PDB file of C-alpha atoms and ligand atoms in Angstrom:
ATOM      1  CA  MET A   1       6.666 -52.439  -5.911  1.00  0.00           C
ATOM      2  CA  ILE A   2       7.565 -49.300  -5.629  1.00  0.00           C
ATOM      3  CA  ALA A   3      10.982 -47.462  -7.321  1.00  0.00           C
ATOM      4  CA  CYS A   4      12.351 -46.002  -3.547  1.00  0.00           C
ATOM      5  CA  ASN A   5      14.814 -47.223  -1.731  1.00  0.00           C
ATOM      6  CA  TRP A   6      12.833 -48.734   1.732  1.00  0.00           C
ATOM      7  CA  LYS A   7      14.111 -46.152   3.819  1.00  0.00           C
ATOM      8  CA  VAL A   8      12.276 -43.683   1.570  1.00  0.00           C
ATOM      9  CA  TYR A   9       8.821 -44.960   2.129  1.00  0.00           C
ATOM     10  CA  VAL A  10       9.572 -45.714   5.756  1.00  0.00           C
ATOM     11  CA  ASP A  11      10.724 -41.415   6.087  1.00  0.00           C
ATOM     12  CA  ASN A  12       7.757 -40.984   4.038  1.00  0.00           C
ATOM     13  CA  TYR A  13       4.958 -43.054   6.055  1.00  0.00           C
ATOM     14  CA  LEU A  14       6.923 -41.477   9.686  1.00  0.00           C
ATOM     15  CA  GLU A  15       5.163 -37.589   9.228  1.00  0.00           C
ATOM     16  CA  GLY A  16       1.990 -35.984   8.298  1.00  0.00           C
ATOM     17  CA  TYR A  17       4.473 -32.953   7.686  1.00  0.00           C
ATOM     18  CA  HIS A  18       2.857 -33.618   3.521  1.00  0.00           C
ATOM     19  CA  ILE A  19      -0.534 -34.277   4.230  1.00  0.00           C
ATOM     20  CA  PRO A  20      -1.782 -30.778   3.810  1.00  0.00           C
ATOM     21  CA  ILE A  21      -0.071 -30.954   0.006  1.00  0.00           C
ATOM     22  CA  ALA A  22      -0.192 -34.099  -1.084  1.00  0.00           C
ATOM     23  CA  HIS A  23      -3.260 -36.152  -0.071  1.00  0.00           C
ATOM     24  CA  PRO A  24      -6.213 -33.791  -0.085  1.00  0.00           C
ATOM     25  CA  GLY A  25      -9.216 -36.596   0.487  1.00  0.00           C
ATOM     26  CA  LEU A  26      -7.409 -37.822   3.446  1.00  0.00           C
ATOM     27  CA  MET A  27      -6.930 -34.209   4.663  1.00  0.00           C
ATOM     28  CA  LYS A  28     -10.758 -33.909   4.177  1.00  0.00           C
ATOM     29  CA  GLU A  29     -10.560 -36.756   6.913  1.00  0.00           C
ATOM     30  CA  ILE A  30      -7.832 -35.309   9.444  1.00  0.00           C
ATOM     31  CA  ASP A  31      -7.498 -32.628  12.546  1.00  0.00           C
ATOM     32  CA  TYR A  32      -4.422 -31.934  10.996  1.00  0.00           C
ATOM     33  CA  ALA A  33      -3.293 -29.340  13.241  1.00  0.00           C
ATOM     34  CA  ASN A  34      -4.034 -31.634  16.388  1.00  0.00           C
ATOM     35  CA  TYR A  35      -1.904 -34.459  14.244  1.00  0.00           C
ATOM     36  CA  ARG A  36       1.251 -35.795  16.647  1.00  0.00           C
ATOM     37  CA  THR A  37       3.765 -38.156  16.607  1.00  0.00           C
ATOM     38  CA  ASP A  38       5.043 -40.118  20.350  1.00  0.00           C
ATOM     39  CA  THR A  39       8.137 -42.300  20.207  1.00  0.00           C
ATOM     40  CA  TYR A  40       8.780 -45.031  21.934  1.00  0.00           C
ATOM     41  CA  ARG A  41      11.951 -47.205  21.989  1.00  0.00           C
ATOM     42  CA  TYR A  42      11.343 -49.942  19.077  1.00  0.00           C
ATOM     43  CA  TYR A  43       8.158 -48.149  17.653  1.00  0.00           C
ATOM     44  CA  SER A  44       6.596 -44.461  17.453  1.00  0.00           C
ATOM     45  CA  GLN A  45       2.776 -44.041  16.909  1.00  0.00           C
ATOM     46  CA  GLN A  46       1.159 -41.156  14.616  1.00  0.00           C
ATOM     47  CA  PHE A  47      -2.564 -39.923  16.290  1.00  0.00           C
ATOM     48  CA  ALA A  48      -4.690 -38.321  13.577  1.00  0.00           C
ATOM     49  CA  PRO A  49      -8.227 -36.922  15.385  1.00  0.00           C
ATOM     50  CA  ILE A  50     -11.118 -37.809  12.495  1.00  0.00           C
ATOM     51  CA  ARG A  51     -12.347 -33.904  11.990  1.00  0.00           C
ATOM     52  CA  ALA A  52     -16.048 -32.737  12.707  1.00  0.00           C
ATOM     53  CA  MET A  53     -17.812 -32.822   9.563  1.00  0.00           C
ATOM     54  CA  GLN A  54     -18.672 -29.077   7.796  1.00  0.00           C
ATOM     55  CA  PRO A  55     -22.030 -28.433   5.554  1.00  0.00           C
ATOM     56  CA  GLU A  56     -20.167 -28.454   2.547  1.00  0.00           C
ATOM     57  CA  ASP A  57     -18.370 -31.949   2.727  1.00  0.00           C
ATOM     58  CA  ALA A  58     -21.652 -33.996   4.114  1.00  0.00           C
ATOM     59  CA  SER A  59     -21.546 -36.346   0.365  1.00  0.00           C
ATOM     60  CA  GLU A  60     -17.876 -36.950   0.282  1.00  0.00           C
ATOM     61  CA  ARG A  61     -16.671 -37.627   3.873  1.00  0.00           C
ATOM     62  CA  LEU A  62     -15.419 -41.490   5.001  1.00  0.00           C
ATOM     63  CA  TYR A  63     -14.817 -41.490   8.463  1.00  0.00           C
ATOM     64  CA  ALA A  64     -16.713 -38.314   9.997  1.00  0.00           C
ATOM     65  CA  PRO A  65     -17.968 -38.905  13.453  1.00  0.00           C
ATOM     66  CA  SER A  66     -21.483 -38.778  13.687  1.00  0.00           C
ATOM     67  CA  THR A  67     -20.832 -39.405  17.958  1.00  0.00           C
ATOM     68  CA  GLY A  68     -17.787 -39.234  20.390  1.00  0.00           C
ATOM     69  CA  VAL A  69     -14.358 -38.983  19.250  1.00  0.00           C
ATOM     70  CA  GLN A  70     -13.184 -40.878  16.556  1.00  0.00           C
ATOM     71  CA  GLU A  71      -9.259 -40.819  15.384  1.00  0.00           C
ATOM     72  CA  ALA A  72      -6.950 -43.016  12.737  1.00  0.00           C
ATOM     73  CA  LEU A  73      -3.524 -44.155  14.189  1.00  0.00           C
ATOM     74  CA  TYR A  74      -0.765 -44.764  12.305  1.00  0.00           C
ATOM     75  CA  PHE A  75       1.733 -47.870  14.200  1.00  0.00           C
ATOM     76  CA  TRP A  76       5.339 -48.082  12.851  1.00  0.00           C
ATOM     77  CA  VAL A  77       6.878 -51.055  14.510  1.00  0.00           C
ATOM     78  CA  PHE A  78      11.034 -50.478  13.546  1.00  0.00           C
ATOM     79  CA  PRO A  79      12.155 -51.488  11.276  1.00  0.00           C
ATOM     80  CA  ASN A  80       9.242 -52.396   8.216  1.00  0.00           C
ATOM     81  CA  LEU A  81       5.902 -53.386   9.816  1.00  0.00           C
ATOM     82  CA  MET A  82       3.400 -50.458   9.553  1.00  0.00           C
ATOM     83  CA  LEU A  83      -0.540 -50.766  10.842  1.00  0.00           C
ATOM     84  CA  ASN A  84      -3.316 -48.865  10.068  1.00  0.00           C
ATOM     85  CA  ILE A  85      -5.890 -48.495  12.556  1.00  0.00           C
ATOM     86  CA  TYR A  86      -9.095 -45.959  11.158  1.00  0.00           C
ATOM     87  CA  PRO A  87     -12.245 -46.087  13.071  1.00  0.00           C
ATOM     88  CA  ASP A  88     -14.054 -49.274  10.863  1.00  0.00           C
ATOM     89  CA  ASN A  89     -10.983 -51.252   9.564  1.00  0.00           C
ATOM     90  CA  ILE A  90      -7.577 -52.322  10.369  1.00  0.00           C
ATOM     91  CA  SER A  91      -4.467 -52.673   7.685  1.00  0.00           C
ATOM     92  CA  THR A  92      -0.872 -53.750   8.552  1.00  0.00           C
ATOM     93  CA  ASN A  93       1.746 -52.799   6.018  1.00  0.00           C
ATOM     94  CA  VAL A  94       4.905 -54.480   5.515  1.00  0.00           C
ATOM     95  CA  ILE A  95       8.145 -53.002   4.047  1.00  0.00           C
ATOM     96  CA  VAL A  96       9.902 -55.200   2.033  1.00  0.00           C
ATOM     97  CA  PRO A  97      13.469 -53.788   0.249  1.00  0.00           C
ATOM     98  CA  LEU A  98      13.984 -55.720  -3.139  1.00  0.00           C
ATOM     99  CA  SER A  99      17.335 -53.793  -4.332  1.00  0.00           C
ATOM    100  CA  HIS A 100      18.762 -50.226  -3.299  1.00  0.00           C
ATOM    101  CA  GLU A 101      16.421 -48.668  -5.627  1.00  0.00           C
ATOM    102  CA  LYS A 102      12.986 -50.814  -5.487  1.00  0.00           C
ATOM    103  CA  THR A 103      11.210 -51.710  -3.032  1.00  0.00           C
ATOM    104  CA  LEU A 104       7.815 -54.257  -2.055  1.00  0.00           C
ATOM    105  CA  THR A 105       4.521 -53.263   0.471  1.00  0.00           C
ATOM    106  CA  ILE A 106       2.743 -55.743   1.107  1.00  0.00           C
ATOM    107  CA  PHE A 107      -1.308 -54.661   2.579  1.00  0.00           C
ATOM    108  CA  GLU A 108      -3.593 -56.406   3.899  1.00  0.00           C
ATOM    109  CA  TRP A 109      -7.432 -55.200   5.395  1.00  0.00           C
ATOM    110  CA  PHE A 110      -9.379 -56.440   8.085  1.00  0.00           C
ATOM    111  CA  PHE A 111     -12.561 -55.452   8.813  1.00  0.00           C
ATOM    112  CA  HIS A 112     -16.039 -56.623  10.338  1.00  0.00           C
ATOM    113  CA  GLU A 113     -18.195 -59.118   9.465  1.00  0.00           C
ATOM    114  CA  VAL A 114     -16.976 -59.055   5.285  1.00  0.00           C
ATOM    115  CA  ALA A 115     -19.485 -61.789   4.650  1.00  0.00           C
ATOM    116  CA  ALA A 116     -22.469 -58.892   5.171  1.00  0.00           C
ATOM    117  CA  GLU A 117     -24.040 -57.804   2.122  1.00  0.00           C
ATOM    118  CA  LYS A 118     -24.393 -54.132   4.012  1.00  0.00           C
ATOM    119  CA  ASN A 119     -20.604 -54.491   4.157  1.00  0.00           C
ATOM    120  CA  GLN A 120     -18.909 -54.636   0.662  1.00  0.00           C
ATOM    121  CA  GLU A 121     -20.108 -51.294  -0.796  1.00  0.00           C
ATOM    122  CA  ARG A 122     -18.627 -49.731   2.733  1.00  0.00           C
ATOM    123  CA  ILE A 123     -15.291 -51.876   2.662  1.00  0.00           C
ATOM    124  CA  LYS A 124     -14.647 -51.217  -1.324  1.00  0.00           C
ATOM    125  CA  ARG A 125     -15.092 -47.369  -0.522  1.00  0.00           C
ATOM    126  CA  SER A 126     -12.449 -47.955   2.212  1.00  0.00           C
ATOM    127  CA  VAL A 127      -9.697 -50.079   0.162  1.00  0.00           C
ATOM    128  CA  ALA A 128     -10.170 -47.654  -2.793  1.00  0.00           C
ATOM    129  CA  PHE A 129      -9.357 -44.528  -0.449  1.00  0.00           C
ATOM    130  CA  SER A 130      -6.401 -46.668   1.519  1.00  0.00           C
ATOM    131  CA  ASP A 131      -4.455 -47.154  -2.466  1.00  0.00           C
ATOM    132  CA  GLU A 132      -5.688 -43.541  -3.474  1.00  0.00           C
ATOM    133  CA  VAL A 133      -3.291 -42.056  -0.442  1.00  0.00           C
ATOM    134  CA  GLN A 134      -0.879 -44.921  -1.661  1.00  0.00           C
ATOM    135  CA  GLN A 135      -0.905 -43.822  -4.892  1.00  0.00           C
ATOM    136  CA  GLU A 136      -0.063 -40.507  -3.335  1.00  0.00           C
ATOM    137  CA  ASP A 137       1.996 -41.806  -1.482  1.00  0.00           C
ATOM    138  CA  ILE A 138       4.577 -43.748  -4.306  1.00  0.00           C
ATOM    139  CA  GLY A 139       4.599 -40.472  -6.331  1.00  0.00           C
ATOM    140  CA  LEU A 140       5.742 -38.258  -3.865  1.00  0.00           C
ATOM    141  CA  CYS A 141       8.427 -41.885  -2.454  1.00  0.00           C
ATOM    142  CA  GLU A 142       9.410 -42.271  -6.433  1.00  0.00           C
ATOM    143  CA  GLN A 143      10.479 -38.691  -6.751  1.00  0.00           C
ATOM    144  CA  VAL A 144      12.360 -38.503  -3.150  1.00  0.00           C
ATOM    145  CA  GLN A 145      14.815 -41.585  -4.615  1.00  0.00           C
ATOM    146  CA  ARG A 146      14.927 -39.576  -7.725  1.00  0.00           C
ATOM    147  CA  GLY A 147      15.794 -36.591  -5.693  1.00  0.00           C
ATOM    148  CA  TRP A 148      18.928 -38.237  -4.029  1.00  0.00           C
ATOM    149  CA  ARG A 149      20.551 -38.902  -7.095  1.00  0.00           C
ATOM    150  CA  SER A 150      20.891 -34.478  -7.539  1.00  0.00           C
ATOM    151  CA  SER A 151      24.656 -33.193  -7.301  1.00  0.00           C
ATOM    152  CA  THR A 152      23.796 -29.831  -5.513  1.00  0.00           C
ATOM    153  CA  TYR A 153      21.450 -31.036  -2.776  1.00  0.00           C
ATOM    154  CA  ASP A 154      22.214 -33.069  -0.091  1.00  0.00           C
ATOM    155  CA  ARG A 155      19.838 -32.747   2.490  1.00  0.00           C
ATOM    156  CA  GLY A 156      17.559 -30.642   4.909  1.00  0.00           C
ATOM    157  CA  ARG A 157      16.749 -30.224   8.718  1.00  0.00           C
ATOM    158  CA  TYR A 158      14.235 -32.515  10.130  1.00  0.00           C
ATOM    159  CA  SER A 159      11.070 -30.328  11.266  1.00  0.00           C
ATOM    160  CA  VAL A 160      11.078 -30.929  15.004  1.00  0.00           C
ATOM    161  CA  LYS A 161       7.110 -30.569  15.168  1.00  0.00           C
ATOM    162  CA  ARG A 162       5.465 -32.644  12.248  1.00  0.00           C
ATOM    163  CA  GLU A 163       8.914 -34.710  11.672  1.00  0.00           C
ATOM    164  CA  ASN A 164      10.249 -35.883  15.223  1.00  0.00           C
ATOM    165  CA  GLY A 165       9.047 -39.790  13.740  1.00  0.00           C
ATOM    166  CA  VAL A 166      11.756 -39.339  11.220  1.00  0.00           C
ATOM    167  CA  HIS A 167      13.907 -38.495  13.455  1.00  0.00           C
ATOM    168  CA  HIS A 168      13.395 -41.428  15.746  1.00  0.00           C
ATOM    169  CA  PHE A 169      13.898 -43.767  13.117  1.00  0.00           C
ATOM    170  CA  HIS A 170      17.275 -41.902  11.571  1.00  0.00           C
ATOM    171  CA  MET A 171      18.141 -42.857  15.277  1.00  0.00           C
ATOM    172  CA  LEU A 172      17.055 -46.463  14.742  1.00  0.00           C
ATOM    173  CA  LEU A 173      19.074 -46.620  12.021  1.00  0.00           C
ATOM    174  CA  ASN A 174      22.414 -45.138  13.425  1.00  0.00           C
ATOM    175  CA  GLU A 175      22.079 -47.794  16.092  1.00  0.00           C
ATOM    176  CA  PHE A 176      21.680 -50.675  14.025  1.00  0.00           C
ATOM    177  CA  LEU A 177      23.663 -50.133  10.971  1.00  0.00           C
ATOM    178  CA  GLY A 178      26.189 -47.644  12.289  1.00  0.00           C
ATOM    179  CA  ARG A 179      28.205 -50.078  13.785  1.00  0.00           C
ATOM    180  CA  PRO A 180      31.139 -50.938  12.063  1.00  0.00           C
TER     181      PRO A 180
HETATM  182 FE1  FE2 B 201       1.542 -40.079   2.822  1.00  0.00          FE
END
């Protein structure tokens, strides 16, 4: 459970802008310069190519490609379903608003050959990696929620390059919640 409004959590999910600062582990895995978000009528897709291996991070990398192009894909389906697609697993995340300032996130992971002994270590590492990113996002979201109580700050501007997915979400909210 997270101490923020569900929309704060979705906002955070829909932009990669915060990755260089908030997610050092994830930043090592992806090619940030080529990260992009494409929006469709009721969903959006974030595309993050997996970064080529660097000599200095040989032992630390989880998703370093050996051959061919690999990518991480993050799908969001309006209003509250997220699909995270990595080279070796898929996870789903359903966002459940519990109250104005409380949100439940329900993750489920899907791997190939979960019973095989040789995959156990890999699965553990992938789930731990996902949990690390999630914990970093929880910290951000709870700080943003506290920021909403500010008496002096109202709102910022969208980054056209990095926050088009957030803007798309807000347009859908306005369409469905803005009616009298
Ligand atoms: Fe994040």
